Coordinates of C-alpha atoms and ligand atoms in Angstrom, one line a residue:
M22 CA 31.5 78.9 -5.3
A23 CA 33.3 77.0 -3.4
E24 CA 31.4 73.8 -4.2
K25 CA 32.5 73.3 -7.2
S26 CA 36.0 74.3 -7.3
T27 CA 38.8 72.1 -7.3
R28 CA 40.0 71.2 -3.3
R29 CA 43.9 73.2 -3.8
S30 CA 46.3 71.2 -1.7
G31 CA 47.9 72.9 1.5
A32 CA 51.1 73.5 -0.1
V33 CA 49.5 75.5 -3.0
I34 CA 47.4 77.1 0.0
M35 CA 50.0 77.6 2.1
A36 CA 51.8 79.8 -1.1
S37 CA 48.7 81.0 -2.3
L38 CA 48.0 82.9 1.7
I39 CA 51.9 84.0 1.5
A40 CA 52.2 85.6 -1.8
L41 CA 49.0 88.2 0.0
L42 CA 51.6 89.1 1.8
G43 CA 53.2 91.3 -0.2
S44 CA 55.3 93.4 0.7
L45 CA 54.2 93.2 4.4
A46 CA 56.9 90.9 4.0
Y47 CA 59.8 92.1 4.9
I48 CA 58.1 92.3 8.3
M49 CA 57.4 88.5 8.5
L50 CA 60.9 88.6 7.7
L51 CA 62.1 90.7 11.2
A52 CA 59.6 88.8 13.4
V53 CA 61.6 85.3 12.4
I54 CA 64.4 87.0 13.3
N55 CA 63.6 88.4 16.5
G56 CA 61.8 84.9 17.0
S57 CA 64.5 82.9 16.5
L58 CA 67.2 85.2 18.7
G59 CA 64.2 84.9 21.3
F60 CA 64.4 81.6 21.1
I61 CA 68.5 81.5 20.8
C62 CA 68.6 84.0 24.5
A63 CA 65.9 81.7 26.0
M64 CA 68.6 78.9 25.9
G65 CA 71.2 81.6 26.5
V66 CA 70.4 81.7 30.4
P67 CA 71.1 78.0 31.2
L68 CA 74.0 77.1 28.8
A69 CA 76.0 80.4 30.6
G70 CA 75.3 78.6 33.2
A71 CA 76.1 75.4 32.1
M72 CA 79.8 77.2 30.7
A73 CA 80.5 77.8 34.0
I74 CA 79.6 74.6 35.5
A75 CA 82.1 73.5 33.0
K76 CA 84.6 76.1 33.6
A77 CA 84.8 75.4 36.8
M78 CA 85.5 71.8 36.2
G79 CA 88.3 72.5 34.3
E80 CA 87.2 73.4 30.9
H81 CA 89.4 75.6 29.3
I82 CA 86.2 78.6 28.8
P83 CA 87.6 81.7 26.7
L84 CA 85.0 83.5 29.1
S85 CA 85.5 85.5 32.0
Y86 CA 82.6 84.2 35.1
G87 CA 81.9 88.2 35.3
F88 CA 80.9 87.3 31.7
L89 CA 78.6 84.2 32.0
I90 CA 76.5 86.1 34.0
A91 CA 76.3 89.2 31.9
L92 CA 75.4 87.1 29.4
A93 CA 72.9 84.8 31.4
V94 CA 71.4 88.5 32.2
G95 CA 71.4 90.0 29.0
C96 CA 70.1 87.0 28.1
G97 CA 66.6 86.9 30.1
V98 CA 66.0 90.6 29.6
L99 CA 66.6 89.7 25.4
R100 CA 64.3 87.3 25.4
G101 CA 61.6 89.1 26.7
L102 CA 62.6 92.0 24.2
L103 CA 62.2 90.0 21.5
R104 CA 59.4 87.2 22.4
Y105 CA 57.4 91.0 22.4
F106 CA 59.2 92.9 18.9
E107 CA 58.4 88.5 17.4
Q108 CA 54.5 88.8 18.9
Y109 CA 54.0 92.7 17.5
G110 CA 55.7 92.1 13.9
N111 CA 53.4 89.1 13.3
H112 CA 49.5 90.7 14.8
Y113 CA 50.5 94.1 12.9
I114 CA 51.0 92.1 9.9
A115 CA 48.2 89.9 10.7
F116 CA 45.6 92.4 10.6
R117 CA 47.1 94.2 8.4
L118 CA 46.3 91.5 6.5
L119 CA 42.9 91.1 7.4
A120 CA 42.1 94.0 6.4
V121 CA 43.9 94.4 3.8
L122 CA 41.5 90.5 2.8
R123 CA 38.1 92.4 3.5
D124 CA 39.0 94.3 1.8
K125 CA 39.7 92.4 -1.1
I126 CA 36.5 90.2 -0.5
F127 CA 34.5 93.4 -0.6
G128 CA 36.1 94.4 -3.7
A129 CA 35.5 90.3 -5.3
L130 CA 31.5 90.1 -3.7
R131 CA 30.7 94.2 -5.9
T132 CA 31.8 92.8 -9.0
L133 CA 29.9 89.7 -8.6
C134 CA 26.8 91.3 -7.1
P135 CA 24.4 90.3 -7.5
A136 CA 24.1 87.9 -9.7
K137 CA 26.4 85.2 -8.0
L138 CA 25.0 86.4 -4.2
E139 CA 21.2 85.0 -4.9
G140 CA 20.4 83.0 -2.8
K141 CA 22.0 79.4 -1.3
Q142 CA 25.5 81.1 -1.3
K143 CA 24.4 84.2 0.4
G144 CA 25.2 82.1 3.8
S145 CA 28.5 81.0 3.1
I146 CA 29.5 84.3 2.6
I147 CA 28.5 85.9 5.5
A148 CA 30.5 82.9 7.3
M149 CA 33.8 84.2 4.7
I150 CA 33.3 87.6 6.2
T151 CA 33.2 86.9 10.1
S152 CA 34.5 83.7 10.3
D153 CA 37.3 82.9 7.5
I154 CA 39.1 86.1 8.2
E155 CA 39.5 85.3 11.4
T156 CA 41.3 81.7 11.2
L157 CA 43.8 83.3 8.0
E158 CA 45.1 85.7 11.4
V159 CA 46.1 82.3 12.9
F160 CA 48.0 81.2 9.6
Y161 CA 49.5 85.1 9.6
A162 CA 50.5 85.7 12.8
H163 CA 51.3 81.6 14.5
T164 CA 52.0 79.3 11.5
I165 CA 54.6 80.8 9.0
S166 CA 57.2 82.1 11.9
P167 CA 56.9 79.9 13.4
I168 CA 58.1 76.9 11.1
C169 CA 60.8 79.4 9.9
I170 CA 62.2 80.1 13.2
A171 CA 62.1 76.3 13.9
V172 CA 64.2 75.6 11.1
I173 CA 66.6 79.1 11.6
V174 CA 67.0 78.2 15.8
S175 CA 67.2 73.6 15.1
G176 CA 69.8 74.3 13.2
A177 CA 71.5 77.0 14.9
V178 CA 71.7 74.3 17.7
V179 CA 72.8 70.8 16.0
I180 CA 76.0 72.9 14.2
F181 CA 76.6 74.7 18.5
V182 CA 75.9 71.2 19.6
G183 CA 78.2 70.2 17.2
V184 CA 81.1 72.0 17.4
V185 CA 81.2 73.2 21.1
S186 CA 80.0 69.1 21.8
S187 CA 79.9 66.2 19.8
W188 CA 78.2 65.8 16.7
Y189 CA 76.9 62.7 18.0
L190 CA 74.3 64.8 20.5
A191 CA 74.3 67.1 17.5
L192 CA 72.9 64.0 15.4
I193 CA 70.1 62.9 18.2
A194 CA 69.3 66.4 18.5
L195 CA 68.5 66.8 14.7
L196 CA 66.7 63.5 14.6
G197 CA 64.4 65.0 17.8
Y198 CA 63.7 67.7 16.3
I199 CA 62.3 65.8 12.7
A200 CA 60.7 62.7 14.6
V201 CA 59.2 65.7 16.8
G202 CA 58.5 68.7 14.1
I203 CA 57.8 66.3 11.0
V204 CA 57.2 62.7 11.9
A205 CA 54.5 63.3 14.6
P206 CA 52.6 66.0 12.8
M207 CA 52.0 63.9 9.9
I208 CA 51.5 61.1 11.6
S209 CA 49.0 63.2 13.9
S210 CA 47.5 65.1 11.0
G211 CA 45.4 62.6 9.3
K212 CA 43.9 61.6 12.9
L213 CA 43.0 65.0 13.6
K214 CA 42.0 66.7 9.7
A215 CA 39.8 63.7 10.4
S216 CA 38.0 64.7 13.6
G217 CA 38.6 68.1 13.4
V218 CA 36.4 67.8 9.4
R219 CA 33.8 66.1 12.1
Y220 CA 34.0 68.3 14.7
R221 CA 33.7 71.3 12.7
G222 CA 31.1 69.3 10.0
E223 CA 29.0 68.7 13.0
F224 CA 29.3 72.3 15.0
A225 CA 28.2 74.0 11.5
S226 CA 25.0 71.6 10.8
F227 CA 23.7 71.8 15.2
N228 CA 24.7 76.1 14.1
A229 CA 22.2 75.5 11.3
Y230 CA 19.8 74.5 12.4
F231 CA 19.6 76.0 15.4
L232 CA 19.4 79.5 13.5
D233 CA 16.5 78.7 11.2
S234 CA 15.1 77.2 14.4
I235 CA 15.3 80.1 15.8
K236 CA 13.8 82.8 12.5
G237 CA 11.0 80.0 11.6
I238 CA 10.3 80.4 15.6
K239 CA 6.3 81.5 14.2
D240 CA 5.9 78.8 11.6
I241 CA 7.3 76.1 14.0
V242 CA 5.0 77.7 16.9
L243 CA 1.5 78.0 14.5
N244 CA 1.9 74.4 13.5
N245 CA 2.3 73.0 17.2
A246 CA 6.1 71.4 15.8
G247 CA 7.8 73.2 19.6
E248 CA 8.6 70.0 20.9
M249 CA 9.8 68.2 17.5
R250 CA 12.5 70.7 17.6
K251 CA 13.4 70.2 20.1
E252 CA 14.4 67.0 20.6
E253 CA 16.5 67.2 17.4
V254 CA 18.1 70.0 19.0
N255 CA 18.8 68.3 22.6
R256 CA 19.2 64.7 19.6
R257 CA 22.3 67.5 17.6
S258 CA 23.7 68.4 21.0
D259 CA 24.7 65.2 21.7
L260 CA 25.9 64.7 18.8
L261 CA 28.1 67.6 18.5
L262 CA 29.6 67.1 22.7
G263 CA 30.9 63.1 21.2
E264 CA 32.6 64.7 18.2
T265 CA 34.2 67.3 20.8
K266 CA 35.5 64.5 22.9
K267 CA 36.7 62.5 20.6
M268 CA 39.2 65.9 19.3
K269 CA 40.2 66.7 22.2
H270 CA 40.9 62.9 23.4
D271 CA 42.7 63.4 19.9
I272 CA 44.3 66.1 20.4
T273 CA 46.0 65.5 23.4
R274 CA 46.7 61.9 23.1
A275 CA 49.3 63.5 19.6
G276 CA 50.5 66.4 22.3
A277 CA 51.4 63.6 25.6
A278 CA 52.9 61.6 22.2
T279 CA 54.9 64.7 21.7
E280 CA 56.3 65.4 25.0
L281 CA 56.9 61.7 25.2
M282 CA 58.8 61.8 22.8
V283 CA 60.7 65.3 23.4
S284 CA 61.6 63.9 26.7
L285 CA 62.9 59.9 25.8
F286 CA 65.3 62.3 23.0
I287 CA 66.6 63.8 25.9
F288 CA 67.2 61.4 27.5
A289 CA 68.5 59.8 24.0
A290 CA 71.6 62.9 25.2
L291 CA 71.8 62.7 28.1
T292 CA 72.9 58.6 28.4
A293 CA 74.5 59.4 25.1
G294 CA 76.2 62.1 27.0
I295 CA 77.7 59.8 29.6
I296 CA 78.8 56.7 27.1
L297 CA 80.3 58.8 24.8
V298 CA 82.8 60.6 28.7
H299 CA 82.8 57.1 30.0
M300 CA 84.2 56.2 26.2
E301 CA 86.6 59.3 27.0
M302 CA 85.3 60.7 23.2
L303 CA 83.9 63.9 25.3
S304 CA 85.1 65.4 28.7
L305 CA 81.9 67.0 31.2
G306 CA 82.2 69.6 31.2
R307 CA 81.2 69.7 26.8
M308 CA 78.7 67.0 27.7
I309 CA 76.7 69.4 30.0
I310 CA 76.8 71.6 27.4
G311 CA 76.2 70.0 24.9
V312 CA 73.3 67.9 27.0
V313 CA 71.5 71.3 28.9
A314 CA 71.6 72.8 24.5
V315 CA 69.5 69.9 24.0
F316 CA 67.8 70.1 26.6
G317 CA 65.9 73.9 26.3
S318 CA 66.0 73.6 21.9
F319 CA 63.1 71.6 22.3
G320 CA 60.0 74.3 22.3
P321 CA 60.3 75.7 18.4
V322 CA 59.3 72.2 17.6
I323 CA 56.9 71.4 19.7
A324 CA 55.4 75.0 18.8
I325 CA 54.6 73.3 15.2
S326 CA 53.4 70.2 16.5
A327 CA 50.7 71.8 17.7
L328 CA 50.2 72.9 14.3
P329 CA 47.9 70.6 12.9
G330 CA 45.2 71.1 14.2
N331 CA 44.6 74.7 13.7
L332 CA 46.0 74.3 10.2
T333 CA 42.9 72.4 8.3
Q334 CA 41.4 74.9 9.6
T335 CA 43.3 77.1 8.0
F336 CA 43.3 75.9 4.8
A337 CA 40.0 75.5 4.7
S338 CA 38.7 79.3 5.3
G339 CA 42.1 80.0 3.2
D340 CA 40.5 77.8 0.2
R341 CA 37.4 79.1 0.9
M342 CA 39.1 82.9 0.3
L343 CA 41.0 81.7 -2.4
D344 CA 37.9 80.4 -4.3
L345 CA 35.4 83.8 -3.1
L346 CA 38.6 85.3 -4.4
A347 CA 39.2 83.5 -7.8
E348 CA 35.5 83.7 -8.6
K349 CA 34.1 84.4 -11.8
P350 CA 31.6 87.9 -11.9
A351 CA 28.3 86.9 -14.3
V352 CA 29.0 89.8 -16.2
T353 CA 32.4 92.4 -15.9
P354 CA 30.8 96.0 -15.1
V355 CA 31.3 98.0 -18.2
E356 CA 33.6 100.5 -17.7
N357 CA 34.6 104.2 -20.3
G358 CA 31.1 102.4 -21.9
R359 CA 28.8 104.1 -24.1
K360 CA 26.8 107.4 -21.9
F361 CA 23.3 108.0 -22.4
H362 CA 20.0 109.6 -21.7
F363 CA 17.1 107.0 -21.0
E364 CA 14.8 108.4 -24.2
D365 CA 14.0 103.9 -25.8
L366 CA 14.0 100.9 -25.3
K367 CA 14.9 98.2 -27.9
V368 CA 14.4 94.7 -27.3
T369 CA 14.5 92.2 -30.2
G370 CA 15.5 88.0 -29.7
L371 CA 16.9 87.4 -27.0
D372 CA 17.9 84.2 -25.3
F373 CA 18.3 83.8 -21.9
S374 CA 19.6 81.3 -19.9
Y375 CA 20.8 80.6 -16.2
D376 CA 22.5 77.1 -16.6
G377 CA 23.2 76.9 -20.5
D378 CA 20.2 74.6 -20.3
T379 CA 17.1 75.8 -19.9
Q380 CA 15.7 78.6 -21.5
I381 CA 14.5 81.1 -19.5
L382 CA 13.5 83.7 -22.2
A383 CA 13.6 82.8 -26.4
D384 CA 13.7 85.0 -28.7
V385 CA 12.3 87.7 -26.4
C386 CA 10.9 90.8 -29.0
M387 CA 9.8 94.6 -27.0
H388 CA 10.4 97.6 -26.9
A389 CA 9.5 100.9 -24.8
R390 CA 10.1 104.9 -24.9
K391 CA 10.0 107.7 -22.7
G392 CA 6.1 108.2 -21.3
E393 CA 5.1 104.5 -21.6
I394 CA 3.7 102.7 -19.3
I395 CA 4.6 99.1 -20.3
G396 CA 2.7 96.2 -18.3
I397 CA 4.5 92.7 -18.4
V398 CA 2.0 89.1 -17.2
G399 CA 3.0 86.0 -17.0
E400 CA 2.0 83.3 -15.1
S401 CA 4.5 82.9 -11.8
G402 CA 7.7 81.4 -12.7
C403 CA 8.2 82.3 -16.3
G404 CA 10.9 84.5 -15.6
K405 CA 9.8 88.4 -15.3
S406 CA 11.9 88.8 -12.5
T407 CA 14.6 87.3 -15.0
L408 CA 13.8 89.9 -17.6
L409 CA 13.5 92.8 -16.0
K410 CA 17.4 91.3 -14.4
L411 CA 18.6 91.3 -17.9
L412 CA 17.1 94.9 -18.7
L413 CA 20.1 95.4 -16.2
R414 CA 22.9 93.8 -17.4
F415 CA 22.5 91.7 -14.4
W416 CA 23.3 89.0 -15.7
Q417 CA 25.0 88.4 -19.3
K418 CA 22.2 87.6 -21.9
S419 CA 22.7 84.2 -24.4
H420 CA 22.2 85.5 -27.9
G421 CA 19.7 88.5 -29.2
Q422 CA 19.8 92.3 -28.0
I423 CA 18.5 95.4 -25.6
A424 CA 19.3 98.6 -27.3
Y425 CA 19.0 101.9 -24.9
N426 CA 18.2 104.7 -27.7
G427 CA 20.4 102.4 -30.3
T428 CA 23.6 101.2 -28.6
D429 CA 23.8 97.5 -27.2
I430 CA 23.7 96.4 -22.9
E431 CA 26.7 95.9 -23.7
Q432 CA 28.9 99.0 -24.7
I433 CA 26.8 100.5 -21.7
D434 CA 28.5 102.2 -19.1
T435 CA 27.6 100.2 -16.3
D436 CA 27.5 103.9 -14.1
S437 CA 24.9 105.3 -16.8
L438 CA 22.4 102.2 -16.7
L439 CA 22.5 102.2 -13.0
D440 CA 21.6 106.3 -12.8
N441 CA 19.0 105.8 -16.3
V442 CA 17.3 102.8 -15.2
T443 CA 16.1 101.9 -11.5
M444 CA 14.3 98.9 -9.8
V445 CA 11.9 98.5 -7.5
S446 CA 12.9 94.7 -6.8
Q447 CA 10.1 92.3 -5.5
V448 CA 11.0 92.3 -2.0
T449 CA 12.7 95.2 -1.0
Y450 CA 15.4 95.1 1.9
L451 CA 15.6 98.1 4.7
F452 CA 18.6 98.8 6.4
D453 CA 18.9 99.1 10.4
E454 CA 18.7 103.0 9.9
T455 CA 16.6 105.8 9.9
I456 CA 13.1 105.3 7.3
A457 CA 14.6 108.6 6.1
D458 CA 19.0 107.5 5.8
N459 CA 17.1 103.9 4.2
L460 CA 15.7 106.3 1.7
R461 CA 17.8 108.0 1.4
I462 CA 19.8 105.6 -0.9
A463 CA 18.8 106.3 -3.8
K464 CA 19.8 110.0 -3.5
P465 CA 22.1 110.7 -0.7
G466 CA 21.6 114.5 -0.9
A467 CA 18.0 114.8 -1.3
T468 CA 16.0 117.5 1.0
D469 CA 13.4 116.4 3.2
A470 CA 10.7 117.9 0.8
E471 CA 12.0 116.1 -1.5
L472 CA 11.7 112.6 0.0
E473 CA 8.0 113.8 1.7
E474 CA 6.8 113.9 -2.1
A475 CA 8.2 110.9 -3.2
C476 CA 6.6 109.1 -0.2
R477 CA 4.1 110.8 -1.7
M478 CA 4.0 109.2 -4.7
A479 CA 4.4 106.1 -2.5
S480 CA 1.6 105.9 -0.8
V481 CA 3.8 105.7 2.1
H482 CA 3.8 109.6 3.7
N483 CA 0.9 109.2 5.9
F484 CA 2.0 106.2 7.1
I485 CA 5.9 107.3 8.2
M486 CA 3.4 110.5 10.3
T487 CA 2.2 107.6 11.9
L488 CA 5.1 106.2 14.2
P489 CA 6.4 107.8 16.5
D490 CA 9.3 109.7 14.7
G491 CA 8.1 109.8 11.4
Y492 CA 11.5 109.9 9.2
D493 CA 13.3 109.9 12.0
T494 CA 12.1 106.2 13.1
R495 CA 14.9 103.9 13.4
V496 CA 13.4 101.0 11.7
G497 CA 15.4 98.4 13.2
A498 CA 12.8 99.7 16.5
L499 CA 10.1 98.7 15.1
G500 CA 11.5 95.0 14.7
D501 CA 9.4 93.1 12.4
N502 CA 6.2 95.0 12.2
L503 CA 7.4 96.9 9.4
S504 CA 4.2 95.0 6.5
A505 CA 4.7 93.8 3.2
G506 CA 2.9 96.4 1.7
E507 CA 4.9 98.9 3.8
K508 CA 7.3 97.6 2.7
Q509 CA 7.2 97.9 -0.3
R510 CA 5.8 101.2 -1.0
L511 CA 9.0 102.0 1.0
G512 CA 11.0 100.3 -2.0
L513 CA 8.7 102.4 -4.5
A514 CA 10.0 105.7 -2.8
R515 CA 13.7 105.1 -3.1
A516 CA 12.4 104.6 -6.7
F517 CA 10.7 107.8 -7.3
L518 CA 13.2 109.9 -5.2
R519 CA 15.7 107.9 -7.4
G520 CA 14.5 109.7 -10.4
S521 CA 15.5 108.1 -12.8
D522 CA 13.8 107.7 -16.5
L523 CA 13.4 104.2 -16.6
I524 CA 11.7 102.8 -13.5
L525 CA 11.5 98.5 -13.0
L526 CA 8.0 97.5 -10.6
D527 CA 8.5 93.8 -10.0
E528 CA 5.0 93.6 -8.5
P529 CA 4.4 97.4 -6.8
T530 CA 1.1 96.8 -5.6
S531 CA 1.3 92.9 -5.3
N532 CA 0.7 93.3 -0.8
V533 CA -1.1 96.7 -1.5
D534 CA -4.3 96.7 -0.6
S535 CA -7.0 98.5 -3.3
I536 CA -6.7 102.2 -2.7
N537 CA -3.4 102.1 -1.9
E538 CA -2.9 101.0 -5.4
G539 CA -5.4 103.7 -6.7
M540 CA -3.1 106.3 -5.5
I541 CA 0.4 105.0 -6.6
L542 CA -1.7 104.5 -9.9
K543 CA -2.5 107.7 -10.5
A544 CA 0.8 109.3 -9.5
L545 CA 3.0 106.1 -11.6
R546 CA 0.3 108.0 -14.7
Q547 CA 1.1 111.5 -13.9
Q548 CA 5.3 110.3 -13.8
K549 CA 4.0 108.9 -17.2
N550 CA 5.0 111.8 -19.3
K551 CA 8.6 111.9 -17.9
K552 CA 9.9 109.0 -17.5
S553 CA 8.9 105.1 -18.8
I554 CA 8.0 102.3 -16.7
I555 CA 7.9 98.7 -16.9
L556 CA 5.5 97.0 -15.1
V557 CA 5.2 93.7 -14.3
S558 CA 1.6 92.5 -12.6
H559 CA -0.3 89.6 -11.4
R560 CA -3.4 91.7 -11.0
E561 CA -5.8 92.9 -14.1
S562 CA -6.8 96.3 -12.1
T563 CA -2.5 96.7 -12.1
M564 CA -2.6 96.6 -16.0
A565 CA -5.5 99.4 -16.5
V566 CA -2.1 101.6 -16.7
A567 CA -0.4 99.9 -18.8
D568 CA -0.3 101.8 -22.6
R569 CA 0.8 98.7 -23.8
I570 CA 0.4 94.9 -22.4
Y571 CA 3.3 91.7 -23.4
R572 CA 2.5 88.1 -22.2
V573 CA 5.0 86.0 -21.1
K574 CA 4.4 82.0 -21.9
N575 CA 6.7 79.3 -22.4
G576 CA 9.8 81.5 -23.0
R577 CA 8.4 84.0 -25.3
L578 CA 6.9 87.2 -25.1
Y579 CA 3.7 88.4 -27.2
E580 CA 2.1 91.7 -27.3
S581 CA -1.6 92.2 -26.6
K582 CA -4.1 94.7 -26.4
Ligands
LIG630 N1 19.2 82.6 -9.8 C1 19.4 81.6 -10.3 N2 20.2 80.9 -11.1 C2 18.8 79.4 -11.3 N3 17.7 79.8 -11.7 C3 17.2 81.3 -11.0 C4 17.8 82.3 -10.9 N4 16.8 83.3 -10.9 C5 15.4 82.4 -11.1 N5 15.6 81.5 -11.6 C6 14.5 80.6 -12.3 O1 13.9 81.1 -13.0 C7 12.7 81.3 -13.9 C8 12.2 82.4 -13.7 O2 12.2 83.2 -12.6 P1 11.5 84.1 -12.6 O3 12.2 84.8 -11.2 O4 12.2 85.2 -13.4 O5 10.3 84.5 -12.5 P2 9.7 85.3 -12.1 O6 7.9 85.1 -13.6 O7 9.3 86.7 -12.3 O8 7.8 84.3 -11.1 P3 7.9 84.9 -10.1 O9 6.0 85.4 -10.9 O10 7.4 84.5 -9.5 O11 8.2 86.2 -9.4 C9 12.2 80.2 -13.2 O12 12.3 79.1 -13.1 C10 13.2 80.3 -11.9 O13 12.9 79.1 -11.0
LIG631 MG1 9.9 87.5 -10.4

C-alpha cells in the first residue's frame, strides 16, 4: 500500500493531520494562547527590570517601582503556570488523538482484512501501530503550537519594541526571527532530511536483518551459517553507526549555526541601539528596554529551528498513516444484506485474478448441497486456497456467480455469510492465551463440554489432556512446542465448535498421521448429514471420504469420480 501511493507534500500532510484534530482544535487554541502568554511573561521579568533602570535614569515610565517589582514577580510565577497549562493542553490533545487514531487504524484494518493484510504488508502495519503513531505525538504536542507561538510572540515583540523603543530595533528583530525561524531551517532541512532518511533507512534495515536472523536462528545453526551472519550483523552495525554520527554531526552543526545567528542579531540590535542613542534618535532608557526585549525574544523561533529534524520523520509517519486510512479494501462488507441458512452452494462461470493480469481461476463451476462432502484436489499453487477465500468473499470475484441458496454472495450480509461458512486455513494462528480461550474465539459462550466434544472430533482432546493444565494451559507457555499437526487439529476443533453449516477445510490433515487422520475423517463423516464440507487436499486417502471430487487444472475445475 505505502509504496503504491503518490507522496504527499509536507503542507498537505500537515493540513490533513490538523484536520484530524476535529473538536480538539479549541484545546489546541487554548494551548497556543497559554504558550504565547507564557513566553511573553518570561520576557516580562527582565523587561520589568529594564523599565525600572530606565525610570531610574529619568525616563518617563508611568508605572511605580512597586508595580514594576510586582510585575517581575507576577510574570515569573505566571510563566510557570502558563507553561504548565500549555504543555498539559498539548499532551492532552496528543494522547487523546493518538487513541482516536489507533481506533481509526484498527477500523481501517478491520475493513482491509484479510485480503489486503496478507504477506508483506503485515510488517509495515505493525510498525505503524507501534512507532508511527508514537511519532505523531511529536506533531500534535510539539509542532503545531510552537509554530503558532513563534508567530504570535515574535509579532508582539516587534510591535512592542517599535512602539516603546524604536522601529529600527523592531526591524532588526524581525529580520532575526525570519533568519532564525524560516531561512535557517529551510537551508538546513534539506541536509538534515537527507541524513535523517539515510539514518532511518539503515536503522530499519539493521533491525529487520537482526530480527530476521533471530527468527531464523534454527536454520542458521542447521546450515552452520552463524559466523557469516555475525559478520554481516557487524558490517551493518558499523554502517548504522556511521550514519548516526553523520546525522548527529549535521544536527549539531545546524544547532550551532542557529545559536551563532541569534548572537549576531542580538549584537546587531545592541550596536544599532548604541548608534541610535549616539545620534540622539533614541533615549538610553528606551534603548535598554528595546534591546532587553529583543534579547529575550528568540526562544520561540529557536524552538522552530529545532523542528525540521523531527518533522521529516513525523511527515513520513503521517504519510504512511494517511495512506492506510485512504486505502480501499479489496471488498466492502455488505451490511443489511440478505440473511440465509445454508442449504446449497452453486458456483457458475467464476473467474478470478489477484492483479488483473494473471488469471488464477477461469470459468469455475461447482456445487455443494447440505449433507455432501466435496473434495478439491490439484497441484500446489493452482488456486485451491484462492477458491475457498472467494467462497468467503475475502476477495472480489472478477466474473461469474457464487450463490448461496440461490442468492449471489454480493447480496449476502457479511455477518450472515461468516456465520454460515467457516474456513480452517492452511496455517492456524494460536493466540498467547489458554487453549480454551483459543477455542472459544469460535464460540465465545461455549461450555466446557462443547469444547471437549469439538476437540474429540478434531482428535486433539487426548493430546490436550496430556498438557500440564489441560484446557487451561497457556499456548505461550508451550513456546513453539506445539507440533504443526497439533495446531492444525486445534484449528479444526475451532471449526467444529463454531458449528457453521458449511465448513471449508484447506488441507486439514496435511500434518496429521494416518491414525489421527482416520479419526478426523470419521468425525467429518458423522457430521455430514447436518452440514456440508468442502475439503481441499493433496492426499488420495483424504479424498476417500468425499462424495464428489473436483480437480483443478489450469485454473479450471473438472468433476471426477
Ligand atoms: N494475495 C495474493 N496476491 C497475489 N497472488 C496470490 C495471492 N495469494 C496467492 N497468490 C497466487 O495465486 C496462486 C494460487 O494460490 P493458492 O494459494 O490459491 O494455491 P493453492 O492451490 O492453495 O496451493 P497450495 O496447494 O500450495 O496451498 C499462486 O500462484 C499464488 O502465488
Ligand atoms: Mg493452498
